[in-house]
Amino acid sequence: MSCVAHNSASAAAVATENIYLPKLVVLDRVTDDIPEVRTFYWHFEDATEQAKFKHFRPGQFAQVSLFGIGEFPASLPPSPTEEETFFTIRQVGSCTAALHQLKPGEKFAVRGPYGNGFRMEDYYGKNLVFVAGGIGLIPLRSCIVYALKHRDKYQRIQIYYGSKTPRELMYLPNLREWQQSSGIECYLTVDRSADSWSGNVGVVGSLFKQPGVQVPVENTTAFVCGPPVMFRFVIKDLLAMGFREGDIVSTLERYMKCGVGKCGHCCIGVAYVCVDGPVFTYEQIKKLGEDI
Amino acid sequence: MKARILEHGDVLKIVDLLREQGHEVFAPFAGRGRDTWFDLVTDENRGRVQVHLPNPYYPPKRFVLPHIERLMKVRKSNGDIQIEPTYRDRKRAIFGIRSCDVAGIWHLDRFYLGRDFRDLYYEKRRKNLFLVNVVCTDPERDIGEECFCPCADTGPAARENFDLQVMDLGDEFMVVAGSPAGEAFFANPMFKQATEAHVEKRRAILGEVRKRFKTTTSWFPATVRYVSQGTILDKTWEEIGSRCLECGGCTYVCPACTCFTVSDRQIGPGEIERVRIWDACALSGFTRMAGGHNPRRAVHDRRNRRFFRKLAHYFIQRELSMACVGCGRCAAVCHGDIGMPSVVEMIRRATAENDKLQPV
Ligand SMILES: Cc1cc2nc3c(=O)[nH]c(=O)nc-3n(C[C@H](O)[C@H](O)[C@H](O)COP(=O)(O)OP(=O)(O)OC[C@H]3O[C@@H](n4cnc5c(N)ncnc54)[C@H](O)[C@@H]3O)c2cc1C
Ligand code: SF4
Ligand code: FES
């Protein structure tokens, strides 16, 4: 790290990389996930950019530009071990709507990857318990796929995932695959059932008490992502089971403008979520000193 | 650092030399009353440049971080997109920047050029900026009611981070070189040899000037400790927050505030510019997220943010520089009297209420 001021005299070489400059990407195809949520597969126009970008870590994010509308942060749901790069985006406002309107072949722009991400090496030899609610599965998908690719590095892998209704279960093909895979225990639930649903009905936490379910607590890291209410209840359940606060990790969402620690928008307590996060342990989250 | 002596009437020749070298020179001018500002020096206004005057409220920060700055131009045609980053890297100089503002720019250097990412826009402007610091020596004209640089250890005389420093010794000026580029000026014969007596005179004047500040002892270190430990009572924060009218004025005049927002706007058919604009954590839109969830809702939460960001030890350590340089501007512009000195004072007073004595 060099942060020496450049007086007119001591002008060292100017950094050539412009941290705010997004690079053009081409939209390849779009798939519908759940209502209002779509997955956008894309690649950088410039192959060297694509190669550079592919070194991202699970849990990192990128800044997505729709010129004339604005820029917004989006998690990277693919694992770096996968071929394609894509975003899964819920349409909520102007930027996300503009992305939803793009057709394959059209261009937008991306910069990143940013944030700390999950250091998957730190969890080698451990049990991994993923707990997600709704679109909280987006950032966790990357870790799950990564962990399964490096299956021998981890002990037990469990997924507890819940959505409001069966129609709102994300990444259905993946869920089916995970449910059938022998290396992973995947439990699903919905808040409200529909006729076609034969699985569990209830909040995510209700899965922990299902017969046959046993959550490993010792030597385990729990990954929790979902809406604030779900987050609070799941944390309570996990702590009651005996999880240490430092063994529960999550990603925080904050209003972001730059993604590189300069604009100040994502600052919470003593952390800049975009560079110090978005991944934090629950122990850290508690110490940030502001509402999450 | 090397020091020379300049005849009293020659001080603006520094401006002339800078202009001859091709710098756009900005210097302070005075209007009526307290109205002062930095402006581009031209042949026409050169004679009206002021050496002693109240520091302009609109800080010189804008020469490294303009309040609206274009980052890039984007052209769209037939599905094709062209992105063209736009940089400003003209040679510029500020003549008459005060010591607090020198520290402000140093803080911005630490912030924008430090840590994981360097800001290229900032860097290009900064690298081309020459700073001529003027030491505040005139208690009537230079030092304001709200100034408290001695408490922030930034003034009245900056010790570093300028190219040249000019100080009025009464009948002549002492000029100190703070960088090789500054020292190069000493090749000009108008800069005369300084003596030990000059140095002694400077010391004596500064000793006197330091006594002329209204606030010379402040509770800064203790406040930093309390803010960092989180021991300031909610009641105190609420009291501070309840006085905030959310005008954002404090962040606008602050030479050390760094926050900005980014916005795209149409500038022609198929042409868009992306700009960054100064932003204020005191405003309610600052942390609002899509869907209306605003994690920092209460006014006192947002107000806290500004003081927390400036006073928490964590951030001071992170930048090795404090985000308040003691210029006093926020104190001068705040309608609710919660400028930095008042906040430090309110925290000091509130600690008295922290005593929980049990009479037995
Ligand atoms: C680290 C991170 C990862 C995210 N990952 C995903 C994801 O994978 N999928 C997904 O659907 N959503 C994700 N989000 C949320 C997503 O960024 C917002 O839904 C999106 O910014 C809304 O933008 P908009 O223009 O459609 O909304 P509008 O409300 O119209 O926003 C207007 C402006 O505000 C800004 N803005 C609004 N909300 C946010 C916000 N939460 N964060 C930053 N800027 C905002 C936008 O830049 C935009 O210019 C993530 C957010 C963060 C912080
Ligand atoms: S916080 Fe107030 S006194 Fe401190 S540098 Fe900013 S404007 Fe000046
Ligand atoms: S998003 Fe700009 S500082 Fe984090």
XYZ file of C-alpha atoms and ligand atoms in Angstrom:
717
model
C 0.000 0.000 0.000
C 1.404 3.337 -0.923
C -0.538 6.395 -0.002
C 2.039 9.098 -0.329
C 0.726 12.363 -1.626
C 1.965 13.487 -4.961
C 3.192 16.978 -4.644
C 3.784 18.576 -7.960
C 7.445 17.890 -7.442
C 7.490 14.313 -6.242
C 5.160 13.197 -9.011
C 5.516 9.446 -9.158
C 4.028 7.467 -12.004
C 0.298 7.997 -12.119
C -1.753 4.876 -11.601
C -3.187 3.930 -14.933
C -6.174 1.936 -13.790
C -9.384 3.857 -13.485
C -11.409 2.234 -10.727
C -14.655 3.828 -11.910
C -14.393 2.784 -15.532
C -16.672 -0.159 -16.365
C -15.900 -2.482 -19.244
C -18.407 -3.424 -21.927
C -20.103 -6.789 -21.719
C -22.453 -8.587 -24.100
C -25.631 -10.208 -22.855
C -25.702 -13.834 -24.025
C -28.992 -15.150 -22.737
C -31.589 -14.603 -20.078
C -33.421 -17.197 -18.012
C -36.474 -16.704 -15.822
C -35.966 -17.784 -12.265
C -38.874 -16.758 -10.131
C -41.359 -13.917 -10.634
C -39.446 -10.650 -11.251
C -36.094 -12.378 -10.945
C -34.026 -13.316 -13.949
C -30.552 -14.614 -14.565
C -28.425 -12.725 -17.070
C -25.525 -14.556 -18.685
C -22.904 -12.249 -20.127
C -19.287 -12.029 -21.180
C -16.809 -9.185 -21.524
C -16.318 -7.935 -25.061
C -12.602 -8.040 -24.404
C -11.388 -11.595 -23.724
C -8.529 -10.433 -21.508
C -11.035 -8.659 -19.260
C -13.009 -11.878 -19.005
C -9.878 -13.808 -18.008
C -8.979 -11.184 -15.400
C -12.477 -11.106 -13.982
C -12.684 -14.876 -13.622
C -10.402 -14.786 -10.583
C -13.260 -13.655 -8.361
C -14.035 -15.283 -5.020
C -17.452 -16.576 -3.979
C -19.295 -13.812 -2.132
C -17.767 -10.965 -4.109
C -19.892 -8.572 -6.134
C -19.640 -6.375 -9.225
C -20.940 -2.948 -10.236
C -23.335 -3.138 -13.168
C -23.771 -0.114 -15.470
C -26.812 0.722 -17.521
C -25.645 3.945 -19.098
C -28.065 6.782 -18.779
C -29.768 5.108 -15.821
C -27.000 4.337 -13.387
C -24.911 1.712 -11.723
C -25.834 -0.869 -9.094
C -24.112 -3.594 -7.091
C -24.918 -7.221 -7.825
C -23.595 -10.400 -6.262
C -21.766 -12.949 -8.327
C -23.846 -16.125 -8.089
C -21.553 -18.219 -10.322
C -18.659 -20.072 -8.790
C -15.268 -19.191 -10.311
C -15.072 -22.879 -11.181
C -17.969 -22.494 -13.634
C -17.595 -21.480 -17.249
C -20.196 -18.755 -17.552
C -20.456 -15.429 -15.776
C -23.940 -14.260 -14.804
C -26.038 -12.160 -12.457
C -29.385 -12.988 -10.938
C -31.379 -9.819 -10.550
C -34.692 -8.896 -9.039
C -36.409 -6.004 -10.761
C -36.921 -3.329 -8.096
C -36.115 0.056 -9.602
C -34.749 1.957 -12.532
C -31.407 0.206 -13.097
C -32.658 -3.289 -12.515
C -35.633 -2.601 -14.789
C -33.311 -1.395 -17.544
C -31.305 -4.593 -17.275
C -34.488 -6.658 -17.425
C -35.351 -4.962 -20.700
C -32.098 -5.875 -22.451
C -32.162 -8.474 -25.205
C -29.450 -11.026 -25.916
C -26.726 -9.439 -28.024
C -27.211 -6.056 -26.377
C -24.490 -4.476 -24.295
C -24.082 -3.091 -20.824
C -21.011 -2.646 -18.646
C -19.471 -4.218 -15.581
C -16.597 -3.480 -13.231
C -15.240 -5.571 -10.411
C -15.011 -8.022 -8.787
C -15.188 -6.179 -5.481
C -15.446 -6.938 -1.785
C -13.760 -9.446 0.450
C -15.854 -12.494 -0.481
C -15.753 -15.790 1.363
C -12.272 -17.220 1.825
C -13.219 -20.770 0.999
C -9.759 -22.071 1.977
C -10.401 -20.981 5.552
C -13.182 -23.539 5.797
C -11.180 -26.544 4.586
C -11.814 -29.532 6.824
C -15.009 -28.076 8.226
C -18.729 -28.735 7.954
C -20.554 -26.111 5.914
C -24.142 -25.211 6.778
C -25.882 -22.873 4.319
C -29.066 -21.189 5.482
C -30.830 -18.990 2.924
C -34.129 -17.256 2.557
C -35.601 -15.942 -0.709
C -33.053 -14.302 -2.986
C -30.486 -14.721 -0.204
C -29.533 -17.841 -2.121
C -27.962 -15.655 -4.852
C -24.693 -14.876 -3.037
C -24.569 -18.325 -1.418
C -24.959 -20.194 -4.691
C -21.368 -19.358 -5.545
C -20.035 -20.917 -2.305
C -22.200 -23.986 -2.619
C -21.109 -24.726 -6.173
C -17.501 -24.020 -5.245
C -17.638 -26.311 -2.211
C -19.185 -29.126 -4.233
C -16.464 -28.755 -6.844
C -13.907 -29.157 -4.060
C -15.982 -31.736 -2.202
C -13.035 -33.575 -0.625
C -11.886 -30.406 1.116
C -14.955 -30.161 3.322
C -16.789 -32.401 5.776
C -20.589 -32.365 5.772
C -22.372 -29.862 3.542
C -25.948 -28.900 4.357
C -28.361 -26.462 2.729
C -31.477 -25.112 4.424
C -33.439 -22.973 2.032
C -36.840 -21.404 2.257
C -38.997 -19.118 0.162
C -42.503 -17.701 0.454
C -44.098 -20.092 -2.019
C -42.841 -23.007 -4.140
C -42.876 -20.702 -7.182
C -40.327 -18.520 -5.463
C -37.638 -21.152 -4.921
C -34.548 -19.889 -6.717
C -32.267 -21.927 -8.969
C -34.668 -24.866 -9.162
C -32.443 -27.022 -11.419
C -29.610 -26.571 -8.917
C -31.870 -27.337 -5.960
C -33.011 -30.570 -7.596
C -29.435 -31.543 -8.325
C -28.371 -30.794 -4.750
C -31.288 -32.742 -3.330
C -30.306 -35.773 -5.360
C -26.587 -35.508 -4.792
C -25.145 -37.820 -2.157
C -22.492 -35.387 -1.047
C -24.912 -32.803 0.233
C -28.000 -32.596 2.433
C -30.464 -30.135 0.978
C -33.647 -29.237 2.891
C -36.337 -26.994 1.439
C -39.309 -25.251 2.935
C -41.948 -22.701 1.923
C -43.950 -20.269 4.043
C -47.187 -20.979 2.205
C -47.896 -24.257 0.510
C -49.545 -24.970 -2.811
C -51.254 -28.166 -3.862
C -48.293 -29.400 -5.802
C -45.951 -28.977 -2.831
C -45.236 -32.070 -0.795
C -42.324 -30.669 1.173
C -42.037 -28.821 4.449
C -44.172 -25.784 5.211
C -42.830 -23.238 7.681
C -40.001 -20.766 8.140
C -36.418 -21.827 7.422
C -35.711 -22.382 11.115
C -38.470 -24.993 11.282
C -36.286 -27.254 9.129
C -33.733 -27.590 11.937
C -36.336 -29.428 14.050
C -37.493 -31.824 11.347
C -37.098 -35.497 12.119
C -33.887 -36.867 10.702
C -32.265 -33.449 10.504
C -29.102 -33.034 12.487
C -27.167 -29.779 12.255
C -23.476 -30.283 12.996
C -22.322 -27.567 15.385
C -18.739 -28.496 16.199
C -16.175 -27.582 13.540
C -18.859 -25.935 11.416
C -19.277 -22.624 9.638
C -22.822 -21.436 9.040
C -23.552 -19.161 6.064
C -26.728 -17.147 6.545
C -28.283 -14.924 3.867
C -31.801 -13.654 3.618
C -34.203 -10.902 4.553
C -33.558 -9.139 7.901
C -36.400 -10.904 9.759
C -35.274 -14.337 8.673
C -31.697 -13.401 9.522
C -32.581 -12.475 13.099
C -34.544 -15.668 13.756
C -31.974 -17.965 12.180
C -29.161 -16.342 14.173
C -31.155 -16.952 17.354
C -31.661 -20.611 16.434
C -28.000 -21.124 15.568
C -26.755 -19.479 18.761
C -29.174 -21.630 20.768
C -27.693 -24.721 19.093
C -24.288 -23.666 20.335
C -22.779 -21.943 17.296
C -20.117 -19.379 18.120
C -20.738 -15.875 16.768
C -17.459 -16.034 14.857
C -18.569 -19.196 13.034
C -21.658 -17.581 11.539
C -20.996 -15.606 8.377
C -23.261 -13.463 6.260
C -23.218 -10.794 3.593
C -24.500 -7.284 4.249
C -26.363 -5.190 1.749
C -25.840 -1.466 1.705
C -26.618 1.374 -0.658
C -23.480 1.532 -2.799
C -22.280 4.013 -5.344
C -18.626 3.238 -5.973
C -17.868 -0.249 -4.671
C -14.270 0.734 -3.999
C -14.314 2.454 -0.612
C -14.506 6.076 -1.770
C -18.067 7.366 -1.986
C -18.931 6.657 1.647
C -22.448 5.420 0.990
C -21.991 1.893 2.269
C -20.197 2.926 5.449
C -21.678 1.280 8.500
C -20.102 1.770 11.906
C -16.390 1.377 11.345
C -16.681 -0.608 8.111
C -16.975 0.214 4.439
C -19.193 -2.693 3.383
C -17.875 -2.579 -0.195
C -14.226 -3.153 0.722
C -14.303 -4.568 4.264
C -17.343 -6.695 3.387
C -19.852 -7.629 2.152
C -18.933 -10.815 4.056
C -18.821 -10.444 7.827
C -19.016 -12.852 10.732
C -21.935 -12.308 13.063
C -19.372 -11.365 15.702
C -18.161 -8.524 13.443
C -21.679 -7.462 12.491
C -22.536 -7.016 16.152
C -19.481 -4.820 16.654
C -20.149 -2.565 13.678
C -22.184 -0.426 15.991
C -25.130 0.405 13.754
C -28.393 -1.204 12.757
C -28.052 -3.717 9.967
C 13.233 22.878 5.256
C 14.904 25.801 3.581
C 13.743 29.340 4.174
C 14.366 32.584 2.296
C 13.268 36.159 2.693
C 11.121 38.141 0.280
C 10.553 41.893 0.253
C 7.078 42.763 1.425
C 5.993 44.189 -1.901
C 7.206 41.170 -3.842
C 4.943 38.510 -2.445
C 2.536 38.497 -5.389
C 5.471 37.960 -7.701
C 5.144 34.320 -6.653
C 1.748 34.387 -8.361
C 3.344 35.917 -11.448
C 6.089 33.282 -11.551
C 3.532 30.505 -11.271
C 1.494 32.009 -14.074
C 4.586 32.326 -16.240
C 5.241 28.621 -15.700
C 1.840 27.919 -17.186
C -0.163 27.344 -14.021
C -3.729 28.447 -13.671
C -3.386 30.246 -10.365
C -6.251 30.509 -7.895
C -5.963 33.018 -5.095
C -8.198 34.555 -2.428
C -10.223 37.700 -3.113
C -12.429 39.733 -0.807
C -15.814 41.293 -1.409
C -17.921 43.122 1.101
C -17.921 42.118 4.753
C -16.969 38.501 5.388
C -17.391 37.552 1.734
C -14.194 35.941 0.444
C -13.489 33.403 -2.268
C -10.821 31.717 -4.363
C -10.782 32.834 -7.963
C -8.669 32.433 -11.065
C -5.996 35.131 -11.191
C -6.041 37.182 -14.386
C -4.065 40.237 -15.538
C -7.086 42.304 -14.591
C -7.634 41.106 -11.013
C -4.036 40.255 -10.084
C -3.685 43.461 -8.062
C -6.655 42.615 -5.863
C -5.315 39.287 -4.578
C -5.421 39.323 -0.775
C -2.801 37.863 1.519
C -4.621 38.542 4.779
C -8.338 37.845 4.808
C -10.835 35.458 6.420
C -10.544 31.991 4.920
C -13.238 31.489 2.233
C -16.107 29.230 3.351
C -16.106 27.421 0.020
C -12.997 25.319 0.586
C -10.176 24.862 -1.958
C -11.018 21.151 -1.868
C -12.798 21.712 -5.165
C -9.469 21.985 -6.996
C -8.838 18.310 -6.320
C -12.441 17.186 -5.942
C -14.836 19.458 -7.846
C -18.359 19.474 -6.485
C -19.530 18.127 -9.824
C -16.986 16.193 -11.823
C -17.492 14.353 -15.072
C -16.034 10.854 -14.889
C -16.818 9.672 -18.382
C -18.732 10.323 -21.549
C -20.684 7.520 -23.130
C -21.960 7.451 -26.708
C -24.598 5.001 -27.808
C -25.365 4.344 -31.433
C -26.875 1.358 -33.211
C -26.425 -0.872 -30.197
C -22.786 0.067 -29.908
C -21.473 1.786 -26.803
C -18.345 3.889 -26.531
C -17.009 4.830 -23.117
C -14.556 7.672 -22.916
C -13.122 8.592 -19.514
C -12.578 12.341 -19.190
C -9.689 13.697 -17.159
C -8.642 17.164 -16.127
C -4.946 17.448 -15.557
C -4.077 21.063 -16.192
C -1.231 22.600 -14.163
C -2.815 24.542 -11.363
C -1.653 26.373 -8.275
C -3.401 27.689 -5.211
C -1.812 30.789 -3.766
C -2.909 31.581 -0.236
C -4.209 28.229 0.910
C -4.410 28.232 4.719
C -2.685 25.652 6.867
C -5.944 23.958 7.866
C -6.819 23.480 4.206
C -3.346 22.144 3.449
C -4.065 19.507 6.084
C -7.470 19.007 4.447
C -5.856 18.203 1.113
C -3.394 15.925 2.867
C -6.344 14.100 4.388
C -7.949 13.745 0.960
C -4.615 12.406 -0.358
C -4.588 9.769 2.337
C -8.162 8.864 1.571
C -8.305 8.957 -2.218
C -4.817 7.688 -2.961
C -4.468 5.299 -0.070
C -5.558 1.755 0.673
C -6.610 -0.746 -1.960
C -7.794 1.583 -4.669
C -6.347 4.810 -6.032
C -8.640 7.401 -7.491
C -7.204 8.332 -10.875
C -9.296 11.500 -11.259
C -8.126 12.793 -7.910
C -4.557 11.758 -8.612
C -4.341 13.596 -11.921
C -5.633 16.810 -10.396
C -3.491 16.505 -7.301
C -0.291 15.700 -9.116
C -0.647 18.920 -11.086
C -1.491 21.115 -8.136
C 1.085 23.449 -6.624
C 0.322 24.729 -3.127
C 1.452 28.079 -1.761
C 0.445 28.085 1.888
C -0.038 31.395 3.690
C 0.452 31.330 7.450
C -2.314 33.076 9.400
C -0.608 35.830 11.345
C -3.087 38.704 11.405
C -5.451 38.197 14.359
C -8.011 40.619 12.923
C -8.126 39.526 9.314
C -6.836 35.929 9.243
C -8.164 34.348 12.383
C -11.888 33.811 12.678
C -14.072 33.373 15.721
C -14.477 29.678 14.964
C -10.907 28.797 14.011
C -9.390 26.059 16.164
C -6.469 24.717 14.129
C -4.158 24.686 17.186
C -6.422 21.976 18.662
C -6.253 19.896 15.500
C -2.494 20.449 15.260
C -2.765 21.739 11.709
C -1.914 25.411 12.124
C -1.492 28.328 12.207
C 1.661 27.272 10.315
C 1.583 24.007 8.370
C 4.722 21.968 8.895
C 4.501 19.956 5.675
C 2.545 19.061 2.536
C 2.907 22.425 0.803
C 5.263 23.414 -2.005
C 5.911 26.917 -0.721
C 4.885 28.565 2.505
C 4.667 32.307 2.907
C 4.636 34.019 6.285
C 4.312 37.717 6.996
C 7.080 38.835 9.355
C 5.789 42.425 9.401
C 8.228 44.217 7.132
C 9.110 41.266 4.952
C 7.917 37.723 4.142
C 9.594 34.472 5.046
C 9.228 31.841 2.332
C 9.753 28.165 3.153
C 10.180 25.459 0.524
C 8.304 22.247 1.264
C 9.121 20.341 -1.914
C 11.828 20.287 -4.590
C 9.413 22.124 -6.915
C 9.054 24.828 -4.299
C 12.763 25.010 -3.699
C 13.365 25.535 -7.403
C 11.784 28.975 -6.995
C 14.701 30.038 -4.809
C 16.812 30.245 -7.960
C 15.072 33.584 -8.531
C 17.197 36.394 -7.066
C 14.195 38.067 -5.403
C 14.428 35.410 -2.668
C 17.115 36.646 -0.269
C 19.167 34.784 2.280
C 17.402 34.320 5.630
C 19.214 34.646 8.942
C 18.890 33.054 12.356
C 17.220 36.296 13.446
C 14.445 35.764 10.867
C 13.838 32.262 12.150
C 13.689 33.599 15.694
C 11.252 36.291 14.632
C 9.011 33.700 13.001
C 9.042 31.661 16.175
C 8.128 34.691 18.277
C 5.274 35.734 15.975
C 3.812 32.225 15.918
C 4.002 32.092 19.712
C 1.956 35.274 19.882
C -0.511 34.256 17.162
C -1.296 30.992 18.942
C -2.597 33.010 21.865
C -5.096 34.821 19.659
C -7.362 31.869 18.965
C -10.601 31.785 20.908
C -10.366 28.036 21.260
C -6.891 26.778 22.000
C -7.651 23.957 24.328
C -10.169 21.475 23.195
C -11.303 18.091 24.228
C -10.443 16.482 20.911
C -8.356 13.572 22.250
C -10.871 12.747 24.963
C -13.738 13.027 22.477
C -11.951 10.648 20.125
C -11.574 8.221 23.019
C -15.236 8.415 24.026
C -16.525 8.143 20.457
C -14.252 5.171 19.774
C -15.248 3.395 22.963
C -18.914 4.029 22.237
C -19.440 5.513 25.695
C -21.255 8.628 24.541
C -24.803 8.500 25.850
C -27.653 8.164 23.360
C -29.106 11.214 25.031
C -26.104 13.292 23.974
C -26.242 12.046 20.399
C -29.959 12.769 20.313
C -29.365 16.256 21.623
C -26.848 16.833 18.836
C -29.165 15.236 16.259
C -32.189 17.229 17.325
C -30.361 20.450 16.465
C -29.562 19.302 12.929
C -31.759 20.878 10.254
C -30.344 18.544 7.607
C -29.178 21.319 5.331
C -25.904 19.545 4.538
C -24.021 22.838 4.860
C -21.337 21.401 7.138
C -20.317 18.778 4.603
C -20.374 21.327 1.798
C -17.867 23.642 3.472
C -15.724 20.922 5.029
C -12.245 20.632 3.496
C -11.956 17.047 4.718
C -15.322 15.498 3.842
C -14.991 12.885 1.102
C -18.429 11.479 0.245
C -19.926 11.667 -3.204
C -22.756 10.244 -5.239
C -22.721 9.247 -8.893
C -25.304 10.138 -11.487
C -25.833 9.648 -15.216
C -27.328 12.396 -17.321
C -28.182 12.933 -20.936
C -26.021 15.593 -22.598
C -27.070 15.147 -26.195
C -28.729 12.698 -28.555
C -27.299 9.289 -27.691
C -24.776 10.921 -25.424
C -24.558 10.480 -21.680
C -22.188 11.717 -19.040
C -21.529 10.077 -15.715
C -20.718 12.603 -13.024
C -19.875 12.455 -9.384
C -21.325 15.021 -7.047
C -20.437 15.902 -3.470
C -22.848 14.186 -1.137
C -23.602 14.492 2.553
C -24.116 11.737 5.074
C -26.331 14.188 6.966
C -29.018 13.935 4.277
C -31.713 11.304 4.545
C -31.306 9.884 1.034
C -27.722 8.940 1.726
C -28.219 5.386 2.942
C -31.672 4.723 1.525
C -31.807 1.402 -0.296
C -34.036 0.185 -3.081
C -37.426 -0.622 -1.618
C -37.301 2.227 0.854
C -35.480 0.420 3.685
C -33.255 2.997 5.308
C -30.961 1.526 7.914
C -29.986 4.907 9.299
C -33.349 6.497 9.777
C -33.263 8.831 12.742
C -31.705 12.229 12.191
C -29.380 11.747 15.131
C -28.140 8.521 13.564
C -27.119 10.357 10.433
C -25.661 13.233 12.387
C -23.696 10.747 14.445
C -22.352 9.303 11.280
C -20.514 12.501 10.413
C -18.946 12.911 13.823
C -18.320 9.221 14.177
C -16.554 9.134 10.820
C -14.425 12.106 11.784
C -13.683 11.232 15.379
C -13.505 7.429 15.664
C -9.997 6.270 16.332
C -10.476 3.455 13.852
C -10.742 5.876 10.931
C -7.929 8.108 12.146
C -5.705 5.057 12.232
C -6.980 3.906 8.864
C -5.917 7.106 7.126
C -3.268 8.153 9.648
C -4.939 11.497 9.433
C -8.021 12.963 11.005
C -11.045 14.003 8.964
C -11.310 17.292 10.879
C -8.579 19.847 10.422
C -9.901 22.538 12.720
C -10.898 25.111 10.116
C -14.077 26.023 11.975
C -16.193 26.379 8.821
C -18.935 24.034 9.976
C -19.221 26.027 13.180
C -19.639 29.194 11.137
C -22.322 27.880 8.805
C -24.367 25.617 11.105
C -27.818 26.976 11.931
C -28.143 24.634 14.883
C -24.767 25.379 16.453
C -23.502 21.842 16.137
C -20.247 22.558 14.376
C -17.297 20.474 15.421
C -16.157 22.693 18.327
C -19.684 22.726 19.799
C -20.017 18.974 19.486
C -16.710 18.434 21.237
C -17.908 20.807 23.948
C -21.305 19.103 24.253
C -19.590 15.765 24.692
C -17.301 17.246 27.311
C -20.212 18.657 29.281
C -22.219 15.458 28.986
C -19.508 13.395 30.649
C -20.241 15.230 33.877
C -23.672 13.592 33.775
C -22.005 10.236 33.385
C -21.020 10.193 37.045
C -23.201 7.699 38.745
C -22.637 8.415 42.400
C -24.500 6.588 45.098
C -24.776 8.610 48.235
C -24.458 6.239 51.175
C -23.286 -6.164 -2.356
C -24.658 -6.177 -2.959
C -25.037 -7.259 -3.733
C -26.313 -7.278 -4.316
N -26.628 -8.343 -5.085
C -27.825 -8.391 -5.696
C -28.158 -9.479 -6.555
O -27.373 -10.382 -6.767
N -29.371 -9.478 -7.144
C -30.277 -8.451 -6.937
O -31.360 -8.516 -7.493
N -29.987 -7.405 -6.134
C -28.772 -7.335 -5.500
N -28.460 -6.263 -4.711
C -29.434 -5.196 -4.555
C -29.375 -4.295 -5.774
O -28.138 -3.647 -5.826
C -30.493 -3.238 -5.748
O -31.704 -3.892 -5.836
C -30.340 -2.271 -6.899
O -29.278 -1.394 -6.659
C -31.580 -1.465 -7.138
O -31.311 -0.539 -8.166
P -32.440 0.142 -9.047
O -31.826 1.173 -9.865
O -33.181 -0.908 -9.776
O -33.342 0.759 -7.925
P -33.705 2.316 -7.673
O -34.366 2.395 -6.362
O -34.405 2.880 -8.867
O -32.350 2.928 -7.521
C -31.994 4.208 -7.953
C -30.529 4.360 -7.756
O -30.174 4.006 -6.442
C -29.144 3.077 -6.402
N -29.512 2.012 -5.458
C -30.740 1.683 -5.056
N -30.724 0.685 -4.198
C -29.465 0.336 -4.039
C -28.795 -0.661 -3.255
N -29.405 -1.526 -2.476
N -27.484 -0.716 -3.352
C -26.841 0.139 -4.128
N -27.394 1.087 -4.880
C -28.678 1.185 -4.837
C -28.942 2.561 -7.802
O -27.559 2.682 -8.118
C -29.740 3.484 -8.676
O -28.928 4.307 -9.455
C -27.211 -6.215 -4.109
C -26.826 -5.148 -3.333
C -25.573 -5.110 -2.754
C -25.181 -3.959 -1.932
S -15.463 19.163 10.582
Fe -15.820 21.412 10.607
S -13.965 22.271 11.586
Fe -13.467 20.151 11.010
S -12.486 20.370 8.981
Fe -14.706 19.974 8.595
S -15.643 22.045 8.437
Fe -13.590 22.321 9.360
S -19.867 1.848 -2.098
Fe -18.704 3.655 -2.140
S -17.621 3.522 -0.278
Fe -18.597 1.591 -0.378
